[in-house]
CSV table of C-alpha atoms in Angstrom, one decimal:
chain,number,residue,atom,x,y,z
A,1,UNK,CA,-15.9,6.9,3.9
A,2,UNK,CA,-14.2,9.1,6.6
A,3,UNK,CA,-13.0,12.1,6.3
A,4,UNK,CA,-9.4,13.4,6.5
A,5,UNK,CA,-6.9,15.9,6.3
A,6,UNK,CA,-3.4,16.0,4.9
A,7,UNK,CA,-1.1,15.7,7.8
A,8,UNK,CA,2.9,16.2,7.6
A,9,UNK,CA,5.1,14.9,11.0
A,10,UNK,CA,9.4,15.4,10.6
A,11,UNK,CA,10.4,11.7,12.2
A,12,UNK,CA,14.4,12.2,11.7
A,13,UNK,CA,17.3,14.5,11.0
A,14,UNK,CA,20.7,15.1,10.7
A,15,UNK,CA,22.5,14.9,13.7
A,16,UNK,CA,26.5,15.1,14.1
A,17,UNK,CA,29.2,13.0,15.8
A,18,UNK,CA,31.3,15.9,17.1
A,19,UNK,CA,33.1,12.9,18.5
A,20,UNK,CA,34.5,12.4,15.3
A,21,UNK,CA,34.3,15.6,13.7
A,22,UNK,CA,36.5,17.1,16.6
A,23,UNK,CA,39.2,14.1,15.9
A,24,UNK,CA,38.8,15.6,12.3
A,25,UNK,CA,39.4,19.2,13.2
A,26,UNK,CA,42.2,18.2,15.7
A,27,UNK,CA,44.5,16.8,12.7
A,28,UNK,CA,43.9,19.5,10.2
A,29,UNK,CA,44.4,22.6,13.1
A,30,UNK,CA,40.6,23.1,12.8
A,31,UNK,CA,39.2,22.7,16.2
A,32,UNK,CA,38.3,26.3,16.8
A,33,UNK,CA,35.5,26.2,14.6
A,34,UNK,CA,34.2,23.4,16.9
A,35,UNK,CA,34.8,24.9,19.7
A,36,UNK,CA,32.9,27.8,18.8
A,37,UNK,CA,30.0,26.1,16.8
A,38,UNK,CA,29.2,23.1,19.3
A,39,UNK,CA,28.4,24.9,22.5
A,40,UNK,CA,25.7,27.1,20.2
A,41,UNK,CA,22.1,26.2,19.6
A,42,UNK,CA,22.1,25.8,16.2
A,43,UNK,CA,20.4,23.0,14.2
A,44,UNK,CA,23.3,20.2,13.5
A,45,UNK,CA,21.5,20.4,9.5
A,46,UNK,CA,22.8,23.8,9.4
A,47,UNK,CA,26.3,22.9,11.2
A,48,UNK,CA,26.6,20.1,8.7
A,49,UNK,CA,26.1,22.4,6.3
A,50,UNK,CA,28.7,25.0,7.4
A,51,UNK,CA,31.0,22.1,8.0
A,52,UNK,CA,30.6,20.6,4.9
A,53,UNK,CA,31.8,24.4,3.2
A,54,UNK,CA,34.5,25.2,5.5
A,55,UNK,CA,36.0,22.2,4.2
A,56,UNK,CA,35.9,23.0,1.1
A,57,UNK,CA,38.1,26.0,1.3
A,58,UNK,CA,40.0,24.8,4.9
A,59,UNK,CA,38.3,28.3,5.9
A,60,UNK,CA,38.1,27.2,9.7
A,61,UNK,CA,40.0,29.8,11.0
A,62,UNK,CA,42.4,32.5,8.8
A,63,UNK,CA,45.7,31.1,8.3
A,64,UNK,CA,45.5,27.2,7.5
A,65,UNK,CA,45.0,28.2,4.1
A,66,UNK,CA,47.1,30.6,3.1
A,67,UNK,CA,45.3,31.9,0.6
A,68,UNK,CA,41.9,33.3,3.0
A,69,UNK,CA,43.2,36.0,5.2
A,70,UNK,CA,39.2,36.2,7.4
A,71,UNK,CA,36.7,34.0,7.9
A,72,UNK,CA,33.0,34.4,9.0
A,73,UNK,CA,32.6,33.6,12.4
A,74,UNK,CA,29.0,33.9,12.5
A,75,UNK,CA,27.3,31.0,11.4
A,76,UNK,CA,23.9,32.1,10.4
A,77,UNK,CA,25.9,34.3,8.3
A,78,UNK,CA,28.3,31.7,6.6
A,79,UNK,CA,25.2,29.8,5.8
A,80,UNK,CA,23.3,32.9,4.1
A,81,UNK,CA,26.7,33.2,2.5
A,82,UNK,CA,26.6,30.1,0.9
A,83,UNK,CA,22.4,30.5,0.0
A,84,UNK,CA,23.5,33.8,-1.5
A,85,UNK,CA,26.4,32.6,-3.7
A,86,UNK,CA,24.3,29.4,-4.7
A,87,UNK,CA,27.0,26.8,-3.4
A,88,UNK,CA,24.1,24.2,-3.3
A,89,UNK,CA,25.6,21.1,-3.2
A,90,UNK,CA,27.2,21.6,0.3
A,91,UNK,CA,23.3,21.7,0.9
A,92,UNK,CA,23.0,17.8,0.0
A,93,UNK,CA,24.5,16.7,3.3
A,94,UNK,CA,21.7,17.4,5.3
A,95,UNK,CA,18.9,14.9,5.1
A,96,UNK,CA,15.5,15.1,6.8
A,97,UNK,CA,12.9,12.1,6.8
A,98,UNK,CA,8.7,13.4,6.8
A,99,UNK,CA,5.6,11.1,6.8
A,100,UNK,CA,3.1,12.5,5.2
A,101,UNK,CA,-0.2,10.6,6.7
A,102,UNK,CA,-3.8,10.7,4.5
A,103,UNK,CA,-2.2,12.1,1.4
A,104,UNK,CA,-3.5,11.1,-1.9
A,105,UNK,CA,-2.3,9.5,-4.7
A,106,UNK,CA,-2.7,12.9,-6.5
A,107,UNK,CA,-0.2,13.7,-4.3
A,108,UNK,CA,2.3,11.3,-3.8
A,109,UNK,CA,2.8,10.8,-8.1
A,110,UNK,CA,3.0,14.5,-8.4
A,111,UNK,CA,5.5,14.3,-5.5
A,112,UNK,CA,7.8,11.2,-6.6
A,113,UNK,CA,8.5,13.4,-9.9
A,114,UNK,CA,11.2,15.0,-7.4
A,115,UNK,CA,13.5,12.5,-7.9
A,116,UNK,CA,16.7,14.2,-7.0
A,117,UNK,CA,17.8,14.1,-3.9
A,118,UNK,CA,15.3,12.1,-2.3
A,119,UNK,CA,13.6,8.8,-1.4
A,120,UNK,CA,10.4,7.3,-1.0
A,121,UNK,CA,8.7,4.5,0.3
A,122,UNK,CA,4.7,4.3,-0.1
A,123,UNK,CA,1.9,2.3,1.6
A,124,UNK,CA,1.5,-0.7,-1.4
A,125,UNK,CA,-2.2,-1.4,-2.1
A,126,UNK,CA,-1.1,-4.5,-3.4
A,127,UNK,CA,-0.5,-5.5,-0.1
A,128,UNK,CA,-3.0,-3.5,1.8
A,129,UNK,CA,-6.2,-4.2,1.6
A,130,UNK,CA,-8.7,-1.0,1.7
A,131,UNK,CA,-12.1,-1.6,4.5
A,132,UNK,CA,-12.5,1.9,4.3
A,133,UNK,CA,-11.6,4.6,2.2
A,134,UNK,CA,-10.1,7.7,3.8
A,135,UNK,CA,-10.5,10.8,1.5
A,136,UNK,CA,-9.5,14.8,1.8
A,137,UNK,CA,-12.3,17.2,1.0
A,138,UNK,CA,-11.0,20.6,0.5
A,139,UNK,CA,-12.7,23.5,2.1
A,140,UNK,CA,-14.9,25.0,-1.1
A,141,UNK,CA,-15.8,21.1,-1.8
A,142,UNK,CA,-17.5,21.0,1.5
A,143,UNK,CA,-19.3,23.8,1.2
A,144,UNK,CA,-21.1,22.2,-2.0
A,145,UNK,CA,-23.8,20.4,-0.6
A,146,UNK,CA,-24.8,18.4,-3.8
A,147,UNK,CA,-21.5,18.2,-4.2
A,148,UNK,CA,-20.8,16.4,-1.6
A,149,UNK,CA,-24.1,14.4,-1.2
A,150,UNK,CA,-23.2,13.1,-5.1
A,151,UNK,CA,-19.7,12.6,-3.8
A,152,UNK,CA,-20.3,10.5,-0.9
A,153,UNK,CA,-22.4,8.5,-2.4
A,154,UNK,CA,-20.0,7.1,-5.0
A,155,UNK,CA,-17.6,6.5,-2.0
A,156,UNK,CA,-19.8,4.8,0.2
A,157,UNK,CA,-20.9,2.1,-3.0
A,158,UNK,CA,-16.6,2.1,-3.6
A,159,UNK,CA,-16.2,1.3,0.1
A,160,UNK,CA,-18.8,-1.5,0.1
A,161,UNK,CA,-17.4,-2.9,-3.3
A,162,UNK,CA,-14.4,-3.1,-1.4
A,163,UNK,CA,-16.1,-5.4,1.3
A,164,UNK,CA,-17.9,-7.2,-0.8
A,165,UNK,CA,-14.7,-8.5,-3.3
A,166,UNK,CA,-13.2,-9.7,0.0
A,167,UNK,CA,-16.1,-11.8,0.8
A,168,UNK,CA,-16.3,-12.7,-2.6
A,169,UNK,CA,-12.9,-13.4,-2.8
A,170,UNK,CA,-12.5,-15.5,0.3
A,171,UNK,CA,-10.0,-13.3,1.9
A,172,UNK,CA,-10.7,-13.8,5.5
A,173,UNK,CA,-11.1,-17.3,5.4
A,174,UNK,CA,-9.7,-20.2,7.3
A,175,UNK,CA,-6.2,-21.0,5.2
A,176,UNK,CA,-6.9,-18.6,2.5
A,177,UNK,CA,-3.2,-18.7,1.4
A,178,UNK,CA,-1.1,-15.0,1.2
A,179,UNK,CA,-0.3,-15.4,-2.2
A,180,UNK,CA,-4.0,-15.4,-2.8
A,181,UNK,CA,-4.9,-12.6,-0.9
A,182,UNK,CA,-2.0,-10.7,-2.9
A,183,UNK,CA,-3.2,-11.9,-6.0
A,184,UNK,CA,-6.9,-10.2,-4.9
A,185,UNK,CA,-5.5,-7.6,-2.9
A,186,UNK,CA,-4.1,-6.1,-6.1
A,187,UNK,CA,-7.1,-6.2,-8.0
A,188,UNK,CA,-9.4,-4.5,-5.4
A,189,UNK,CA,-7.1,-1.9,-5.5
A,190,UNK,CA,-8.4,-0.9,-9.1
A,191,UNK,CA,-11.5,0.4,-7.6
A,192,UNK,CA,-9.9,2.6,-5.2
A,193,UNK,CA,-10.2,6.8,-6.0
A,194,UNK,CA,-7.0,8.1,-6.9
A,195,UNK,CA,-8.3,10.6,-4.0
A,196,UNK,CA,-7.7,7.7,-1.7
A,197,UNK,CA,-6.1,8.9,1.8
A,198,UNK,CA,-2.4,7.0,1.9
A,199,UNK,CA,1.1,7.5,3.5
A,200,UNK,CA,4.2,7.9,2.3
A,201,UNK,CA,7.7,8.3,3.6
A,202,UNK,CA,9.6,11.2,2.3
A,203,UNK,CA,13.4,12.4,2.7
A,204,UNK,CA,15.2,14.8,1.2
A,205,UNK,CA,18.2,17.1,1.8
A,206,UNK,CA,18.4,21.0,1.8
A,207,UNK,CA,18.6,21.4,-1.6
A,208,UNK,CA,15.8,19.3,-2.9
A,209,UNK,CA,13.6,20.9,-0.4
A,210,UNK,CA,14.3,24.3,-1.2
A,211,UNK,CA,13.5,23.7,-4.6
A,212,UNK,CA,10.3,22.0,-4.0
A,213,UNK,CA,8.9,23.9,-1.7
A,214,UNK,CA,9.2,26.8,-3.9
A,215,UNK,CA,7.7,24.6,-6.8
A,216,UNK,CA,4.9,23.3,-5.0
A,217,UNK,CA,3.9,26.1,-3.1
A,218,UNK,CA,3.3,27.9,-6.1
A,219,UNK,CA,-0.2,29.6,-7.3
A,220,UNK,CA,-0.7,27.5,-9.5
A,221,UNK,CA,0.7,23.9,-7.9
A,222,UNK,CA,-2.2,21.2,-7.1
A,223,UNK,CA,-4.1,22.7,-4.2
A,224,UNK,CA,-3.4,19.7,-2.1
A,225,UNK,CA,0.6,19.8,-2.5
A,226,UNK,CA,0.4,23.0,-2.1
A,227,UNK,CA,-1.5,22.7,1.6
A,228,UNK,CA,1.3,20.1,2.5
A,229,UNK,CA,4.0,21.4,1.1
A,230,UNK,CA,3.3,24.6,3.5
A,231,UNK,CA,3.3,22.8,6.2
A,232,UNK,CA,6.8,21.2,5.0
A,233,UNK,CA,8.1,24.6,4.7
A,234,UNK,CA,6.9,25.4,8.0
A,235,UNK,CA,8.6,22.8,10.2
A,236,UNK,CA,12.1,23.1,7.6
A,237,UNK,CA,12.3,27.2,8.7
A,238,UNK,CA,11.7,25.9,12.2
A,239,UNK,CA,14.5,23.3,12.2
A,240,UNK,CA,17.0,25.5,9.8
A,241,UNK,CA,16.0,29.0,9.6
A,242,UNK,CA,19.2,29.9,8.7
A,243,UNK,CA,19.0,27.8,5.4
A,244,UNK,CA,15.2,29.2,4.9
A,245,UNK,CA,15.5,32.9,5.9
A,246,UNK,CA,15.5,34.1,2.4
A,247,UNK,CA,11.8,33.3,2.1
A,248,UNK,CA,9.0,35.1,1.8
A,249,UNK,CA,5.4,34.5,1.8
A,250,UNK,CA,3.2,35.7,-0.5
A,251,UNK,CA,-0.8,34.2,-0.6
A,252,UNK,CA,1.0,30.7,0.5
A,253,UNK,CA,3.2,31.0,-1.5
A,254,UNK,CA,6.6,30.4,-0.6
A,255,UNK,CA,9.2,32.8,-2.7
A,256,UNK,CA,13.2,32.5,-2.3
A,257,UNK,CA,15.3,35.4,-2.7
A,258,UNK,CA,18.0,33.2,-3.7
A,259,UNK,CA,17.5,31.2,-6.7
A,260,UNK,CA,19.2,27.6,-7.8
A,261,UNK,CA,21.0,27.4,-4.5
């Protein structure tokens, strides 16, 4: 058995081909937005966002629809706009890709419930096969010393199950065939905890995010979402603050002041 923790790494997000956009802006008398927005600092989630609801209304500058007279020129305050009057699905554009690495299957089947606006893609134990089983302890388990010497031991005789099917089984022999191994592989996997350390890939857009954080940060969410799903908060007010500024947290507990956006 080795020991763990819950880790959460951000390995891709939205990025925009101003190339194209500007060709865009340039036919519908839009450039100034671009003009003003590219040169800036801010997050091309959040300019996806704005660009996404500018279009909406043709708001890029007053005039080229008649019917809005001023625009917002700021754009952390266009985006707090839209947060504010819950215009979510201009949100949906922006996609960002996690791995979350030595997360359990606690986890991950609480976390695939989330269907909306995202995607997954999870290490298969029917193809892997376990020689050790990684495995998350939280902080007050630790401190329980029977506890843990109870808990370990039923690990350690999981773990050496584990090694001893594969012997059993043949799977590391000369011209084993892969469709044998599958076939075993799959059955091992029966004995592994549900507590098992795995990986999954995870993307969703602004929305979804928005909504889960605030679901699974919650007091009374599973204690190990809730740990990850901190850290997922975390890195999304880092990489669109704008989008997340509405937040407050309370006991790790992550609160919007805008609902349903």
């Amino acid at each position: 058995m080795r020991h763990v923790e819950p880790e959460v790494s951000l390995i891709a997000k939205p990025q925009i081909d101003w190339e194209s956009v500007n060709a865009y802006l340039d036919d519908v008398g839009g450039r100034v937005w671009s003009d003003r927005v590219q040169p800036s600092e801010s997050p091309d989630g959040e300019d996806l966002v704005e660009f996404s609801g500018r279009m909406c209304y043709r708001s890029w500058e007053p005039g080229l629809n008649p019917n809005v007279s001023r625009v917002r020129t700021d754009s952390s305050a266009y985006v707090g706009n839209v947060i504010r009057s819950q215009h979510g699905s201009v949100l949906e554009h922006a996609n960002y890709t996690f791995i979350l690495h030595n997360v359990s299957r606690v986890l991950t089947h609480e976390l695939i419930r989330h269907r909306a606006g995202c995607a997954f893609s999870q290490e298969s134990l029917r193809y892997v096969r376990l020689d050790e089983l990684p495995f998350w302890f939280p902080e007050w388990a630790r401190e329980d010393e029977e506890l843990m010497e109870r808990s370990l031991k039923v690990l350690d005789t999981l773990e050496e199950h584990q090694a001893w099917m594969a012997s059993h089984f043949g799977l590391d022999e000369e011209g084993t065939k892969f469709a044998h191994k599958k076939h075993m592989t799959s059955f091992m996997r029966r004995f592994a905890p549900e507590g098992l350390g795995t990986g999954i890939v995870y993307t969703a857009n602004l929305r979804s995010l928005r909504h889960v954080i605030e679901m699974r940060t919650a007091p009374g969410a599973e204690e190990e979402i809730r740990l990850v799903f901190g850290k997922i908060a975390e890195i999304m007010q880092d990489e669109a603050p704008a989008v997340f500024a509405d937040y407050s947290v309370e006991d790790g507990a992550w609160v919007p002041g805008t609902r349903k956006a």
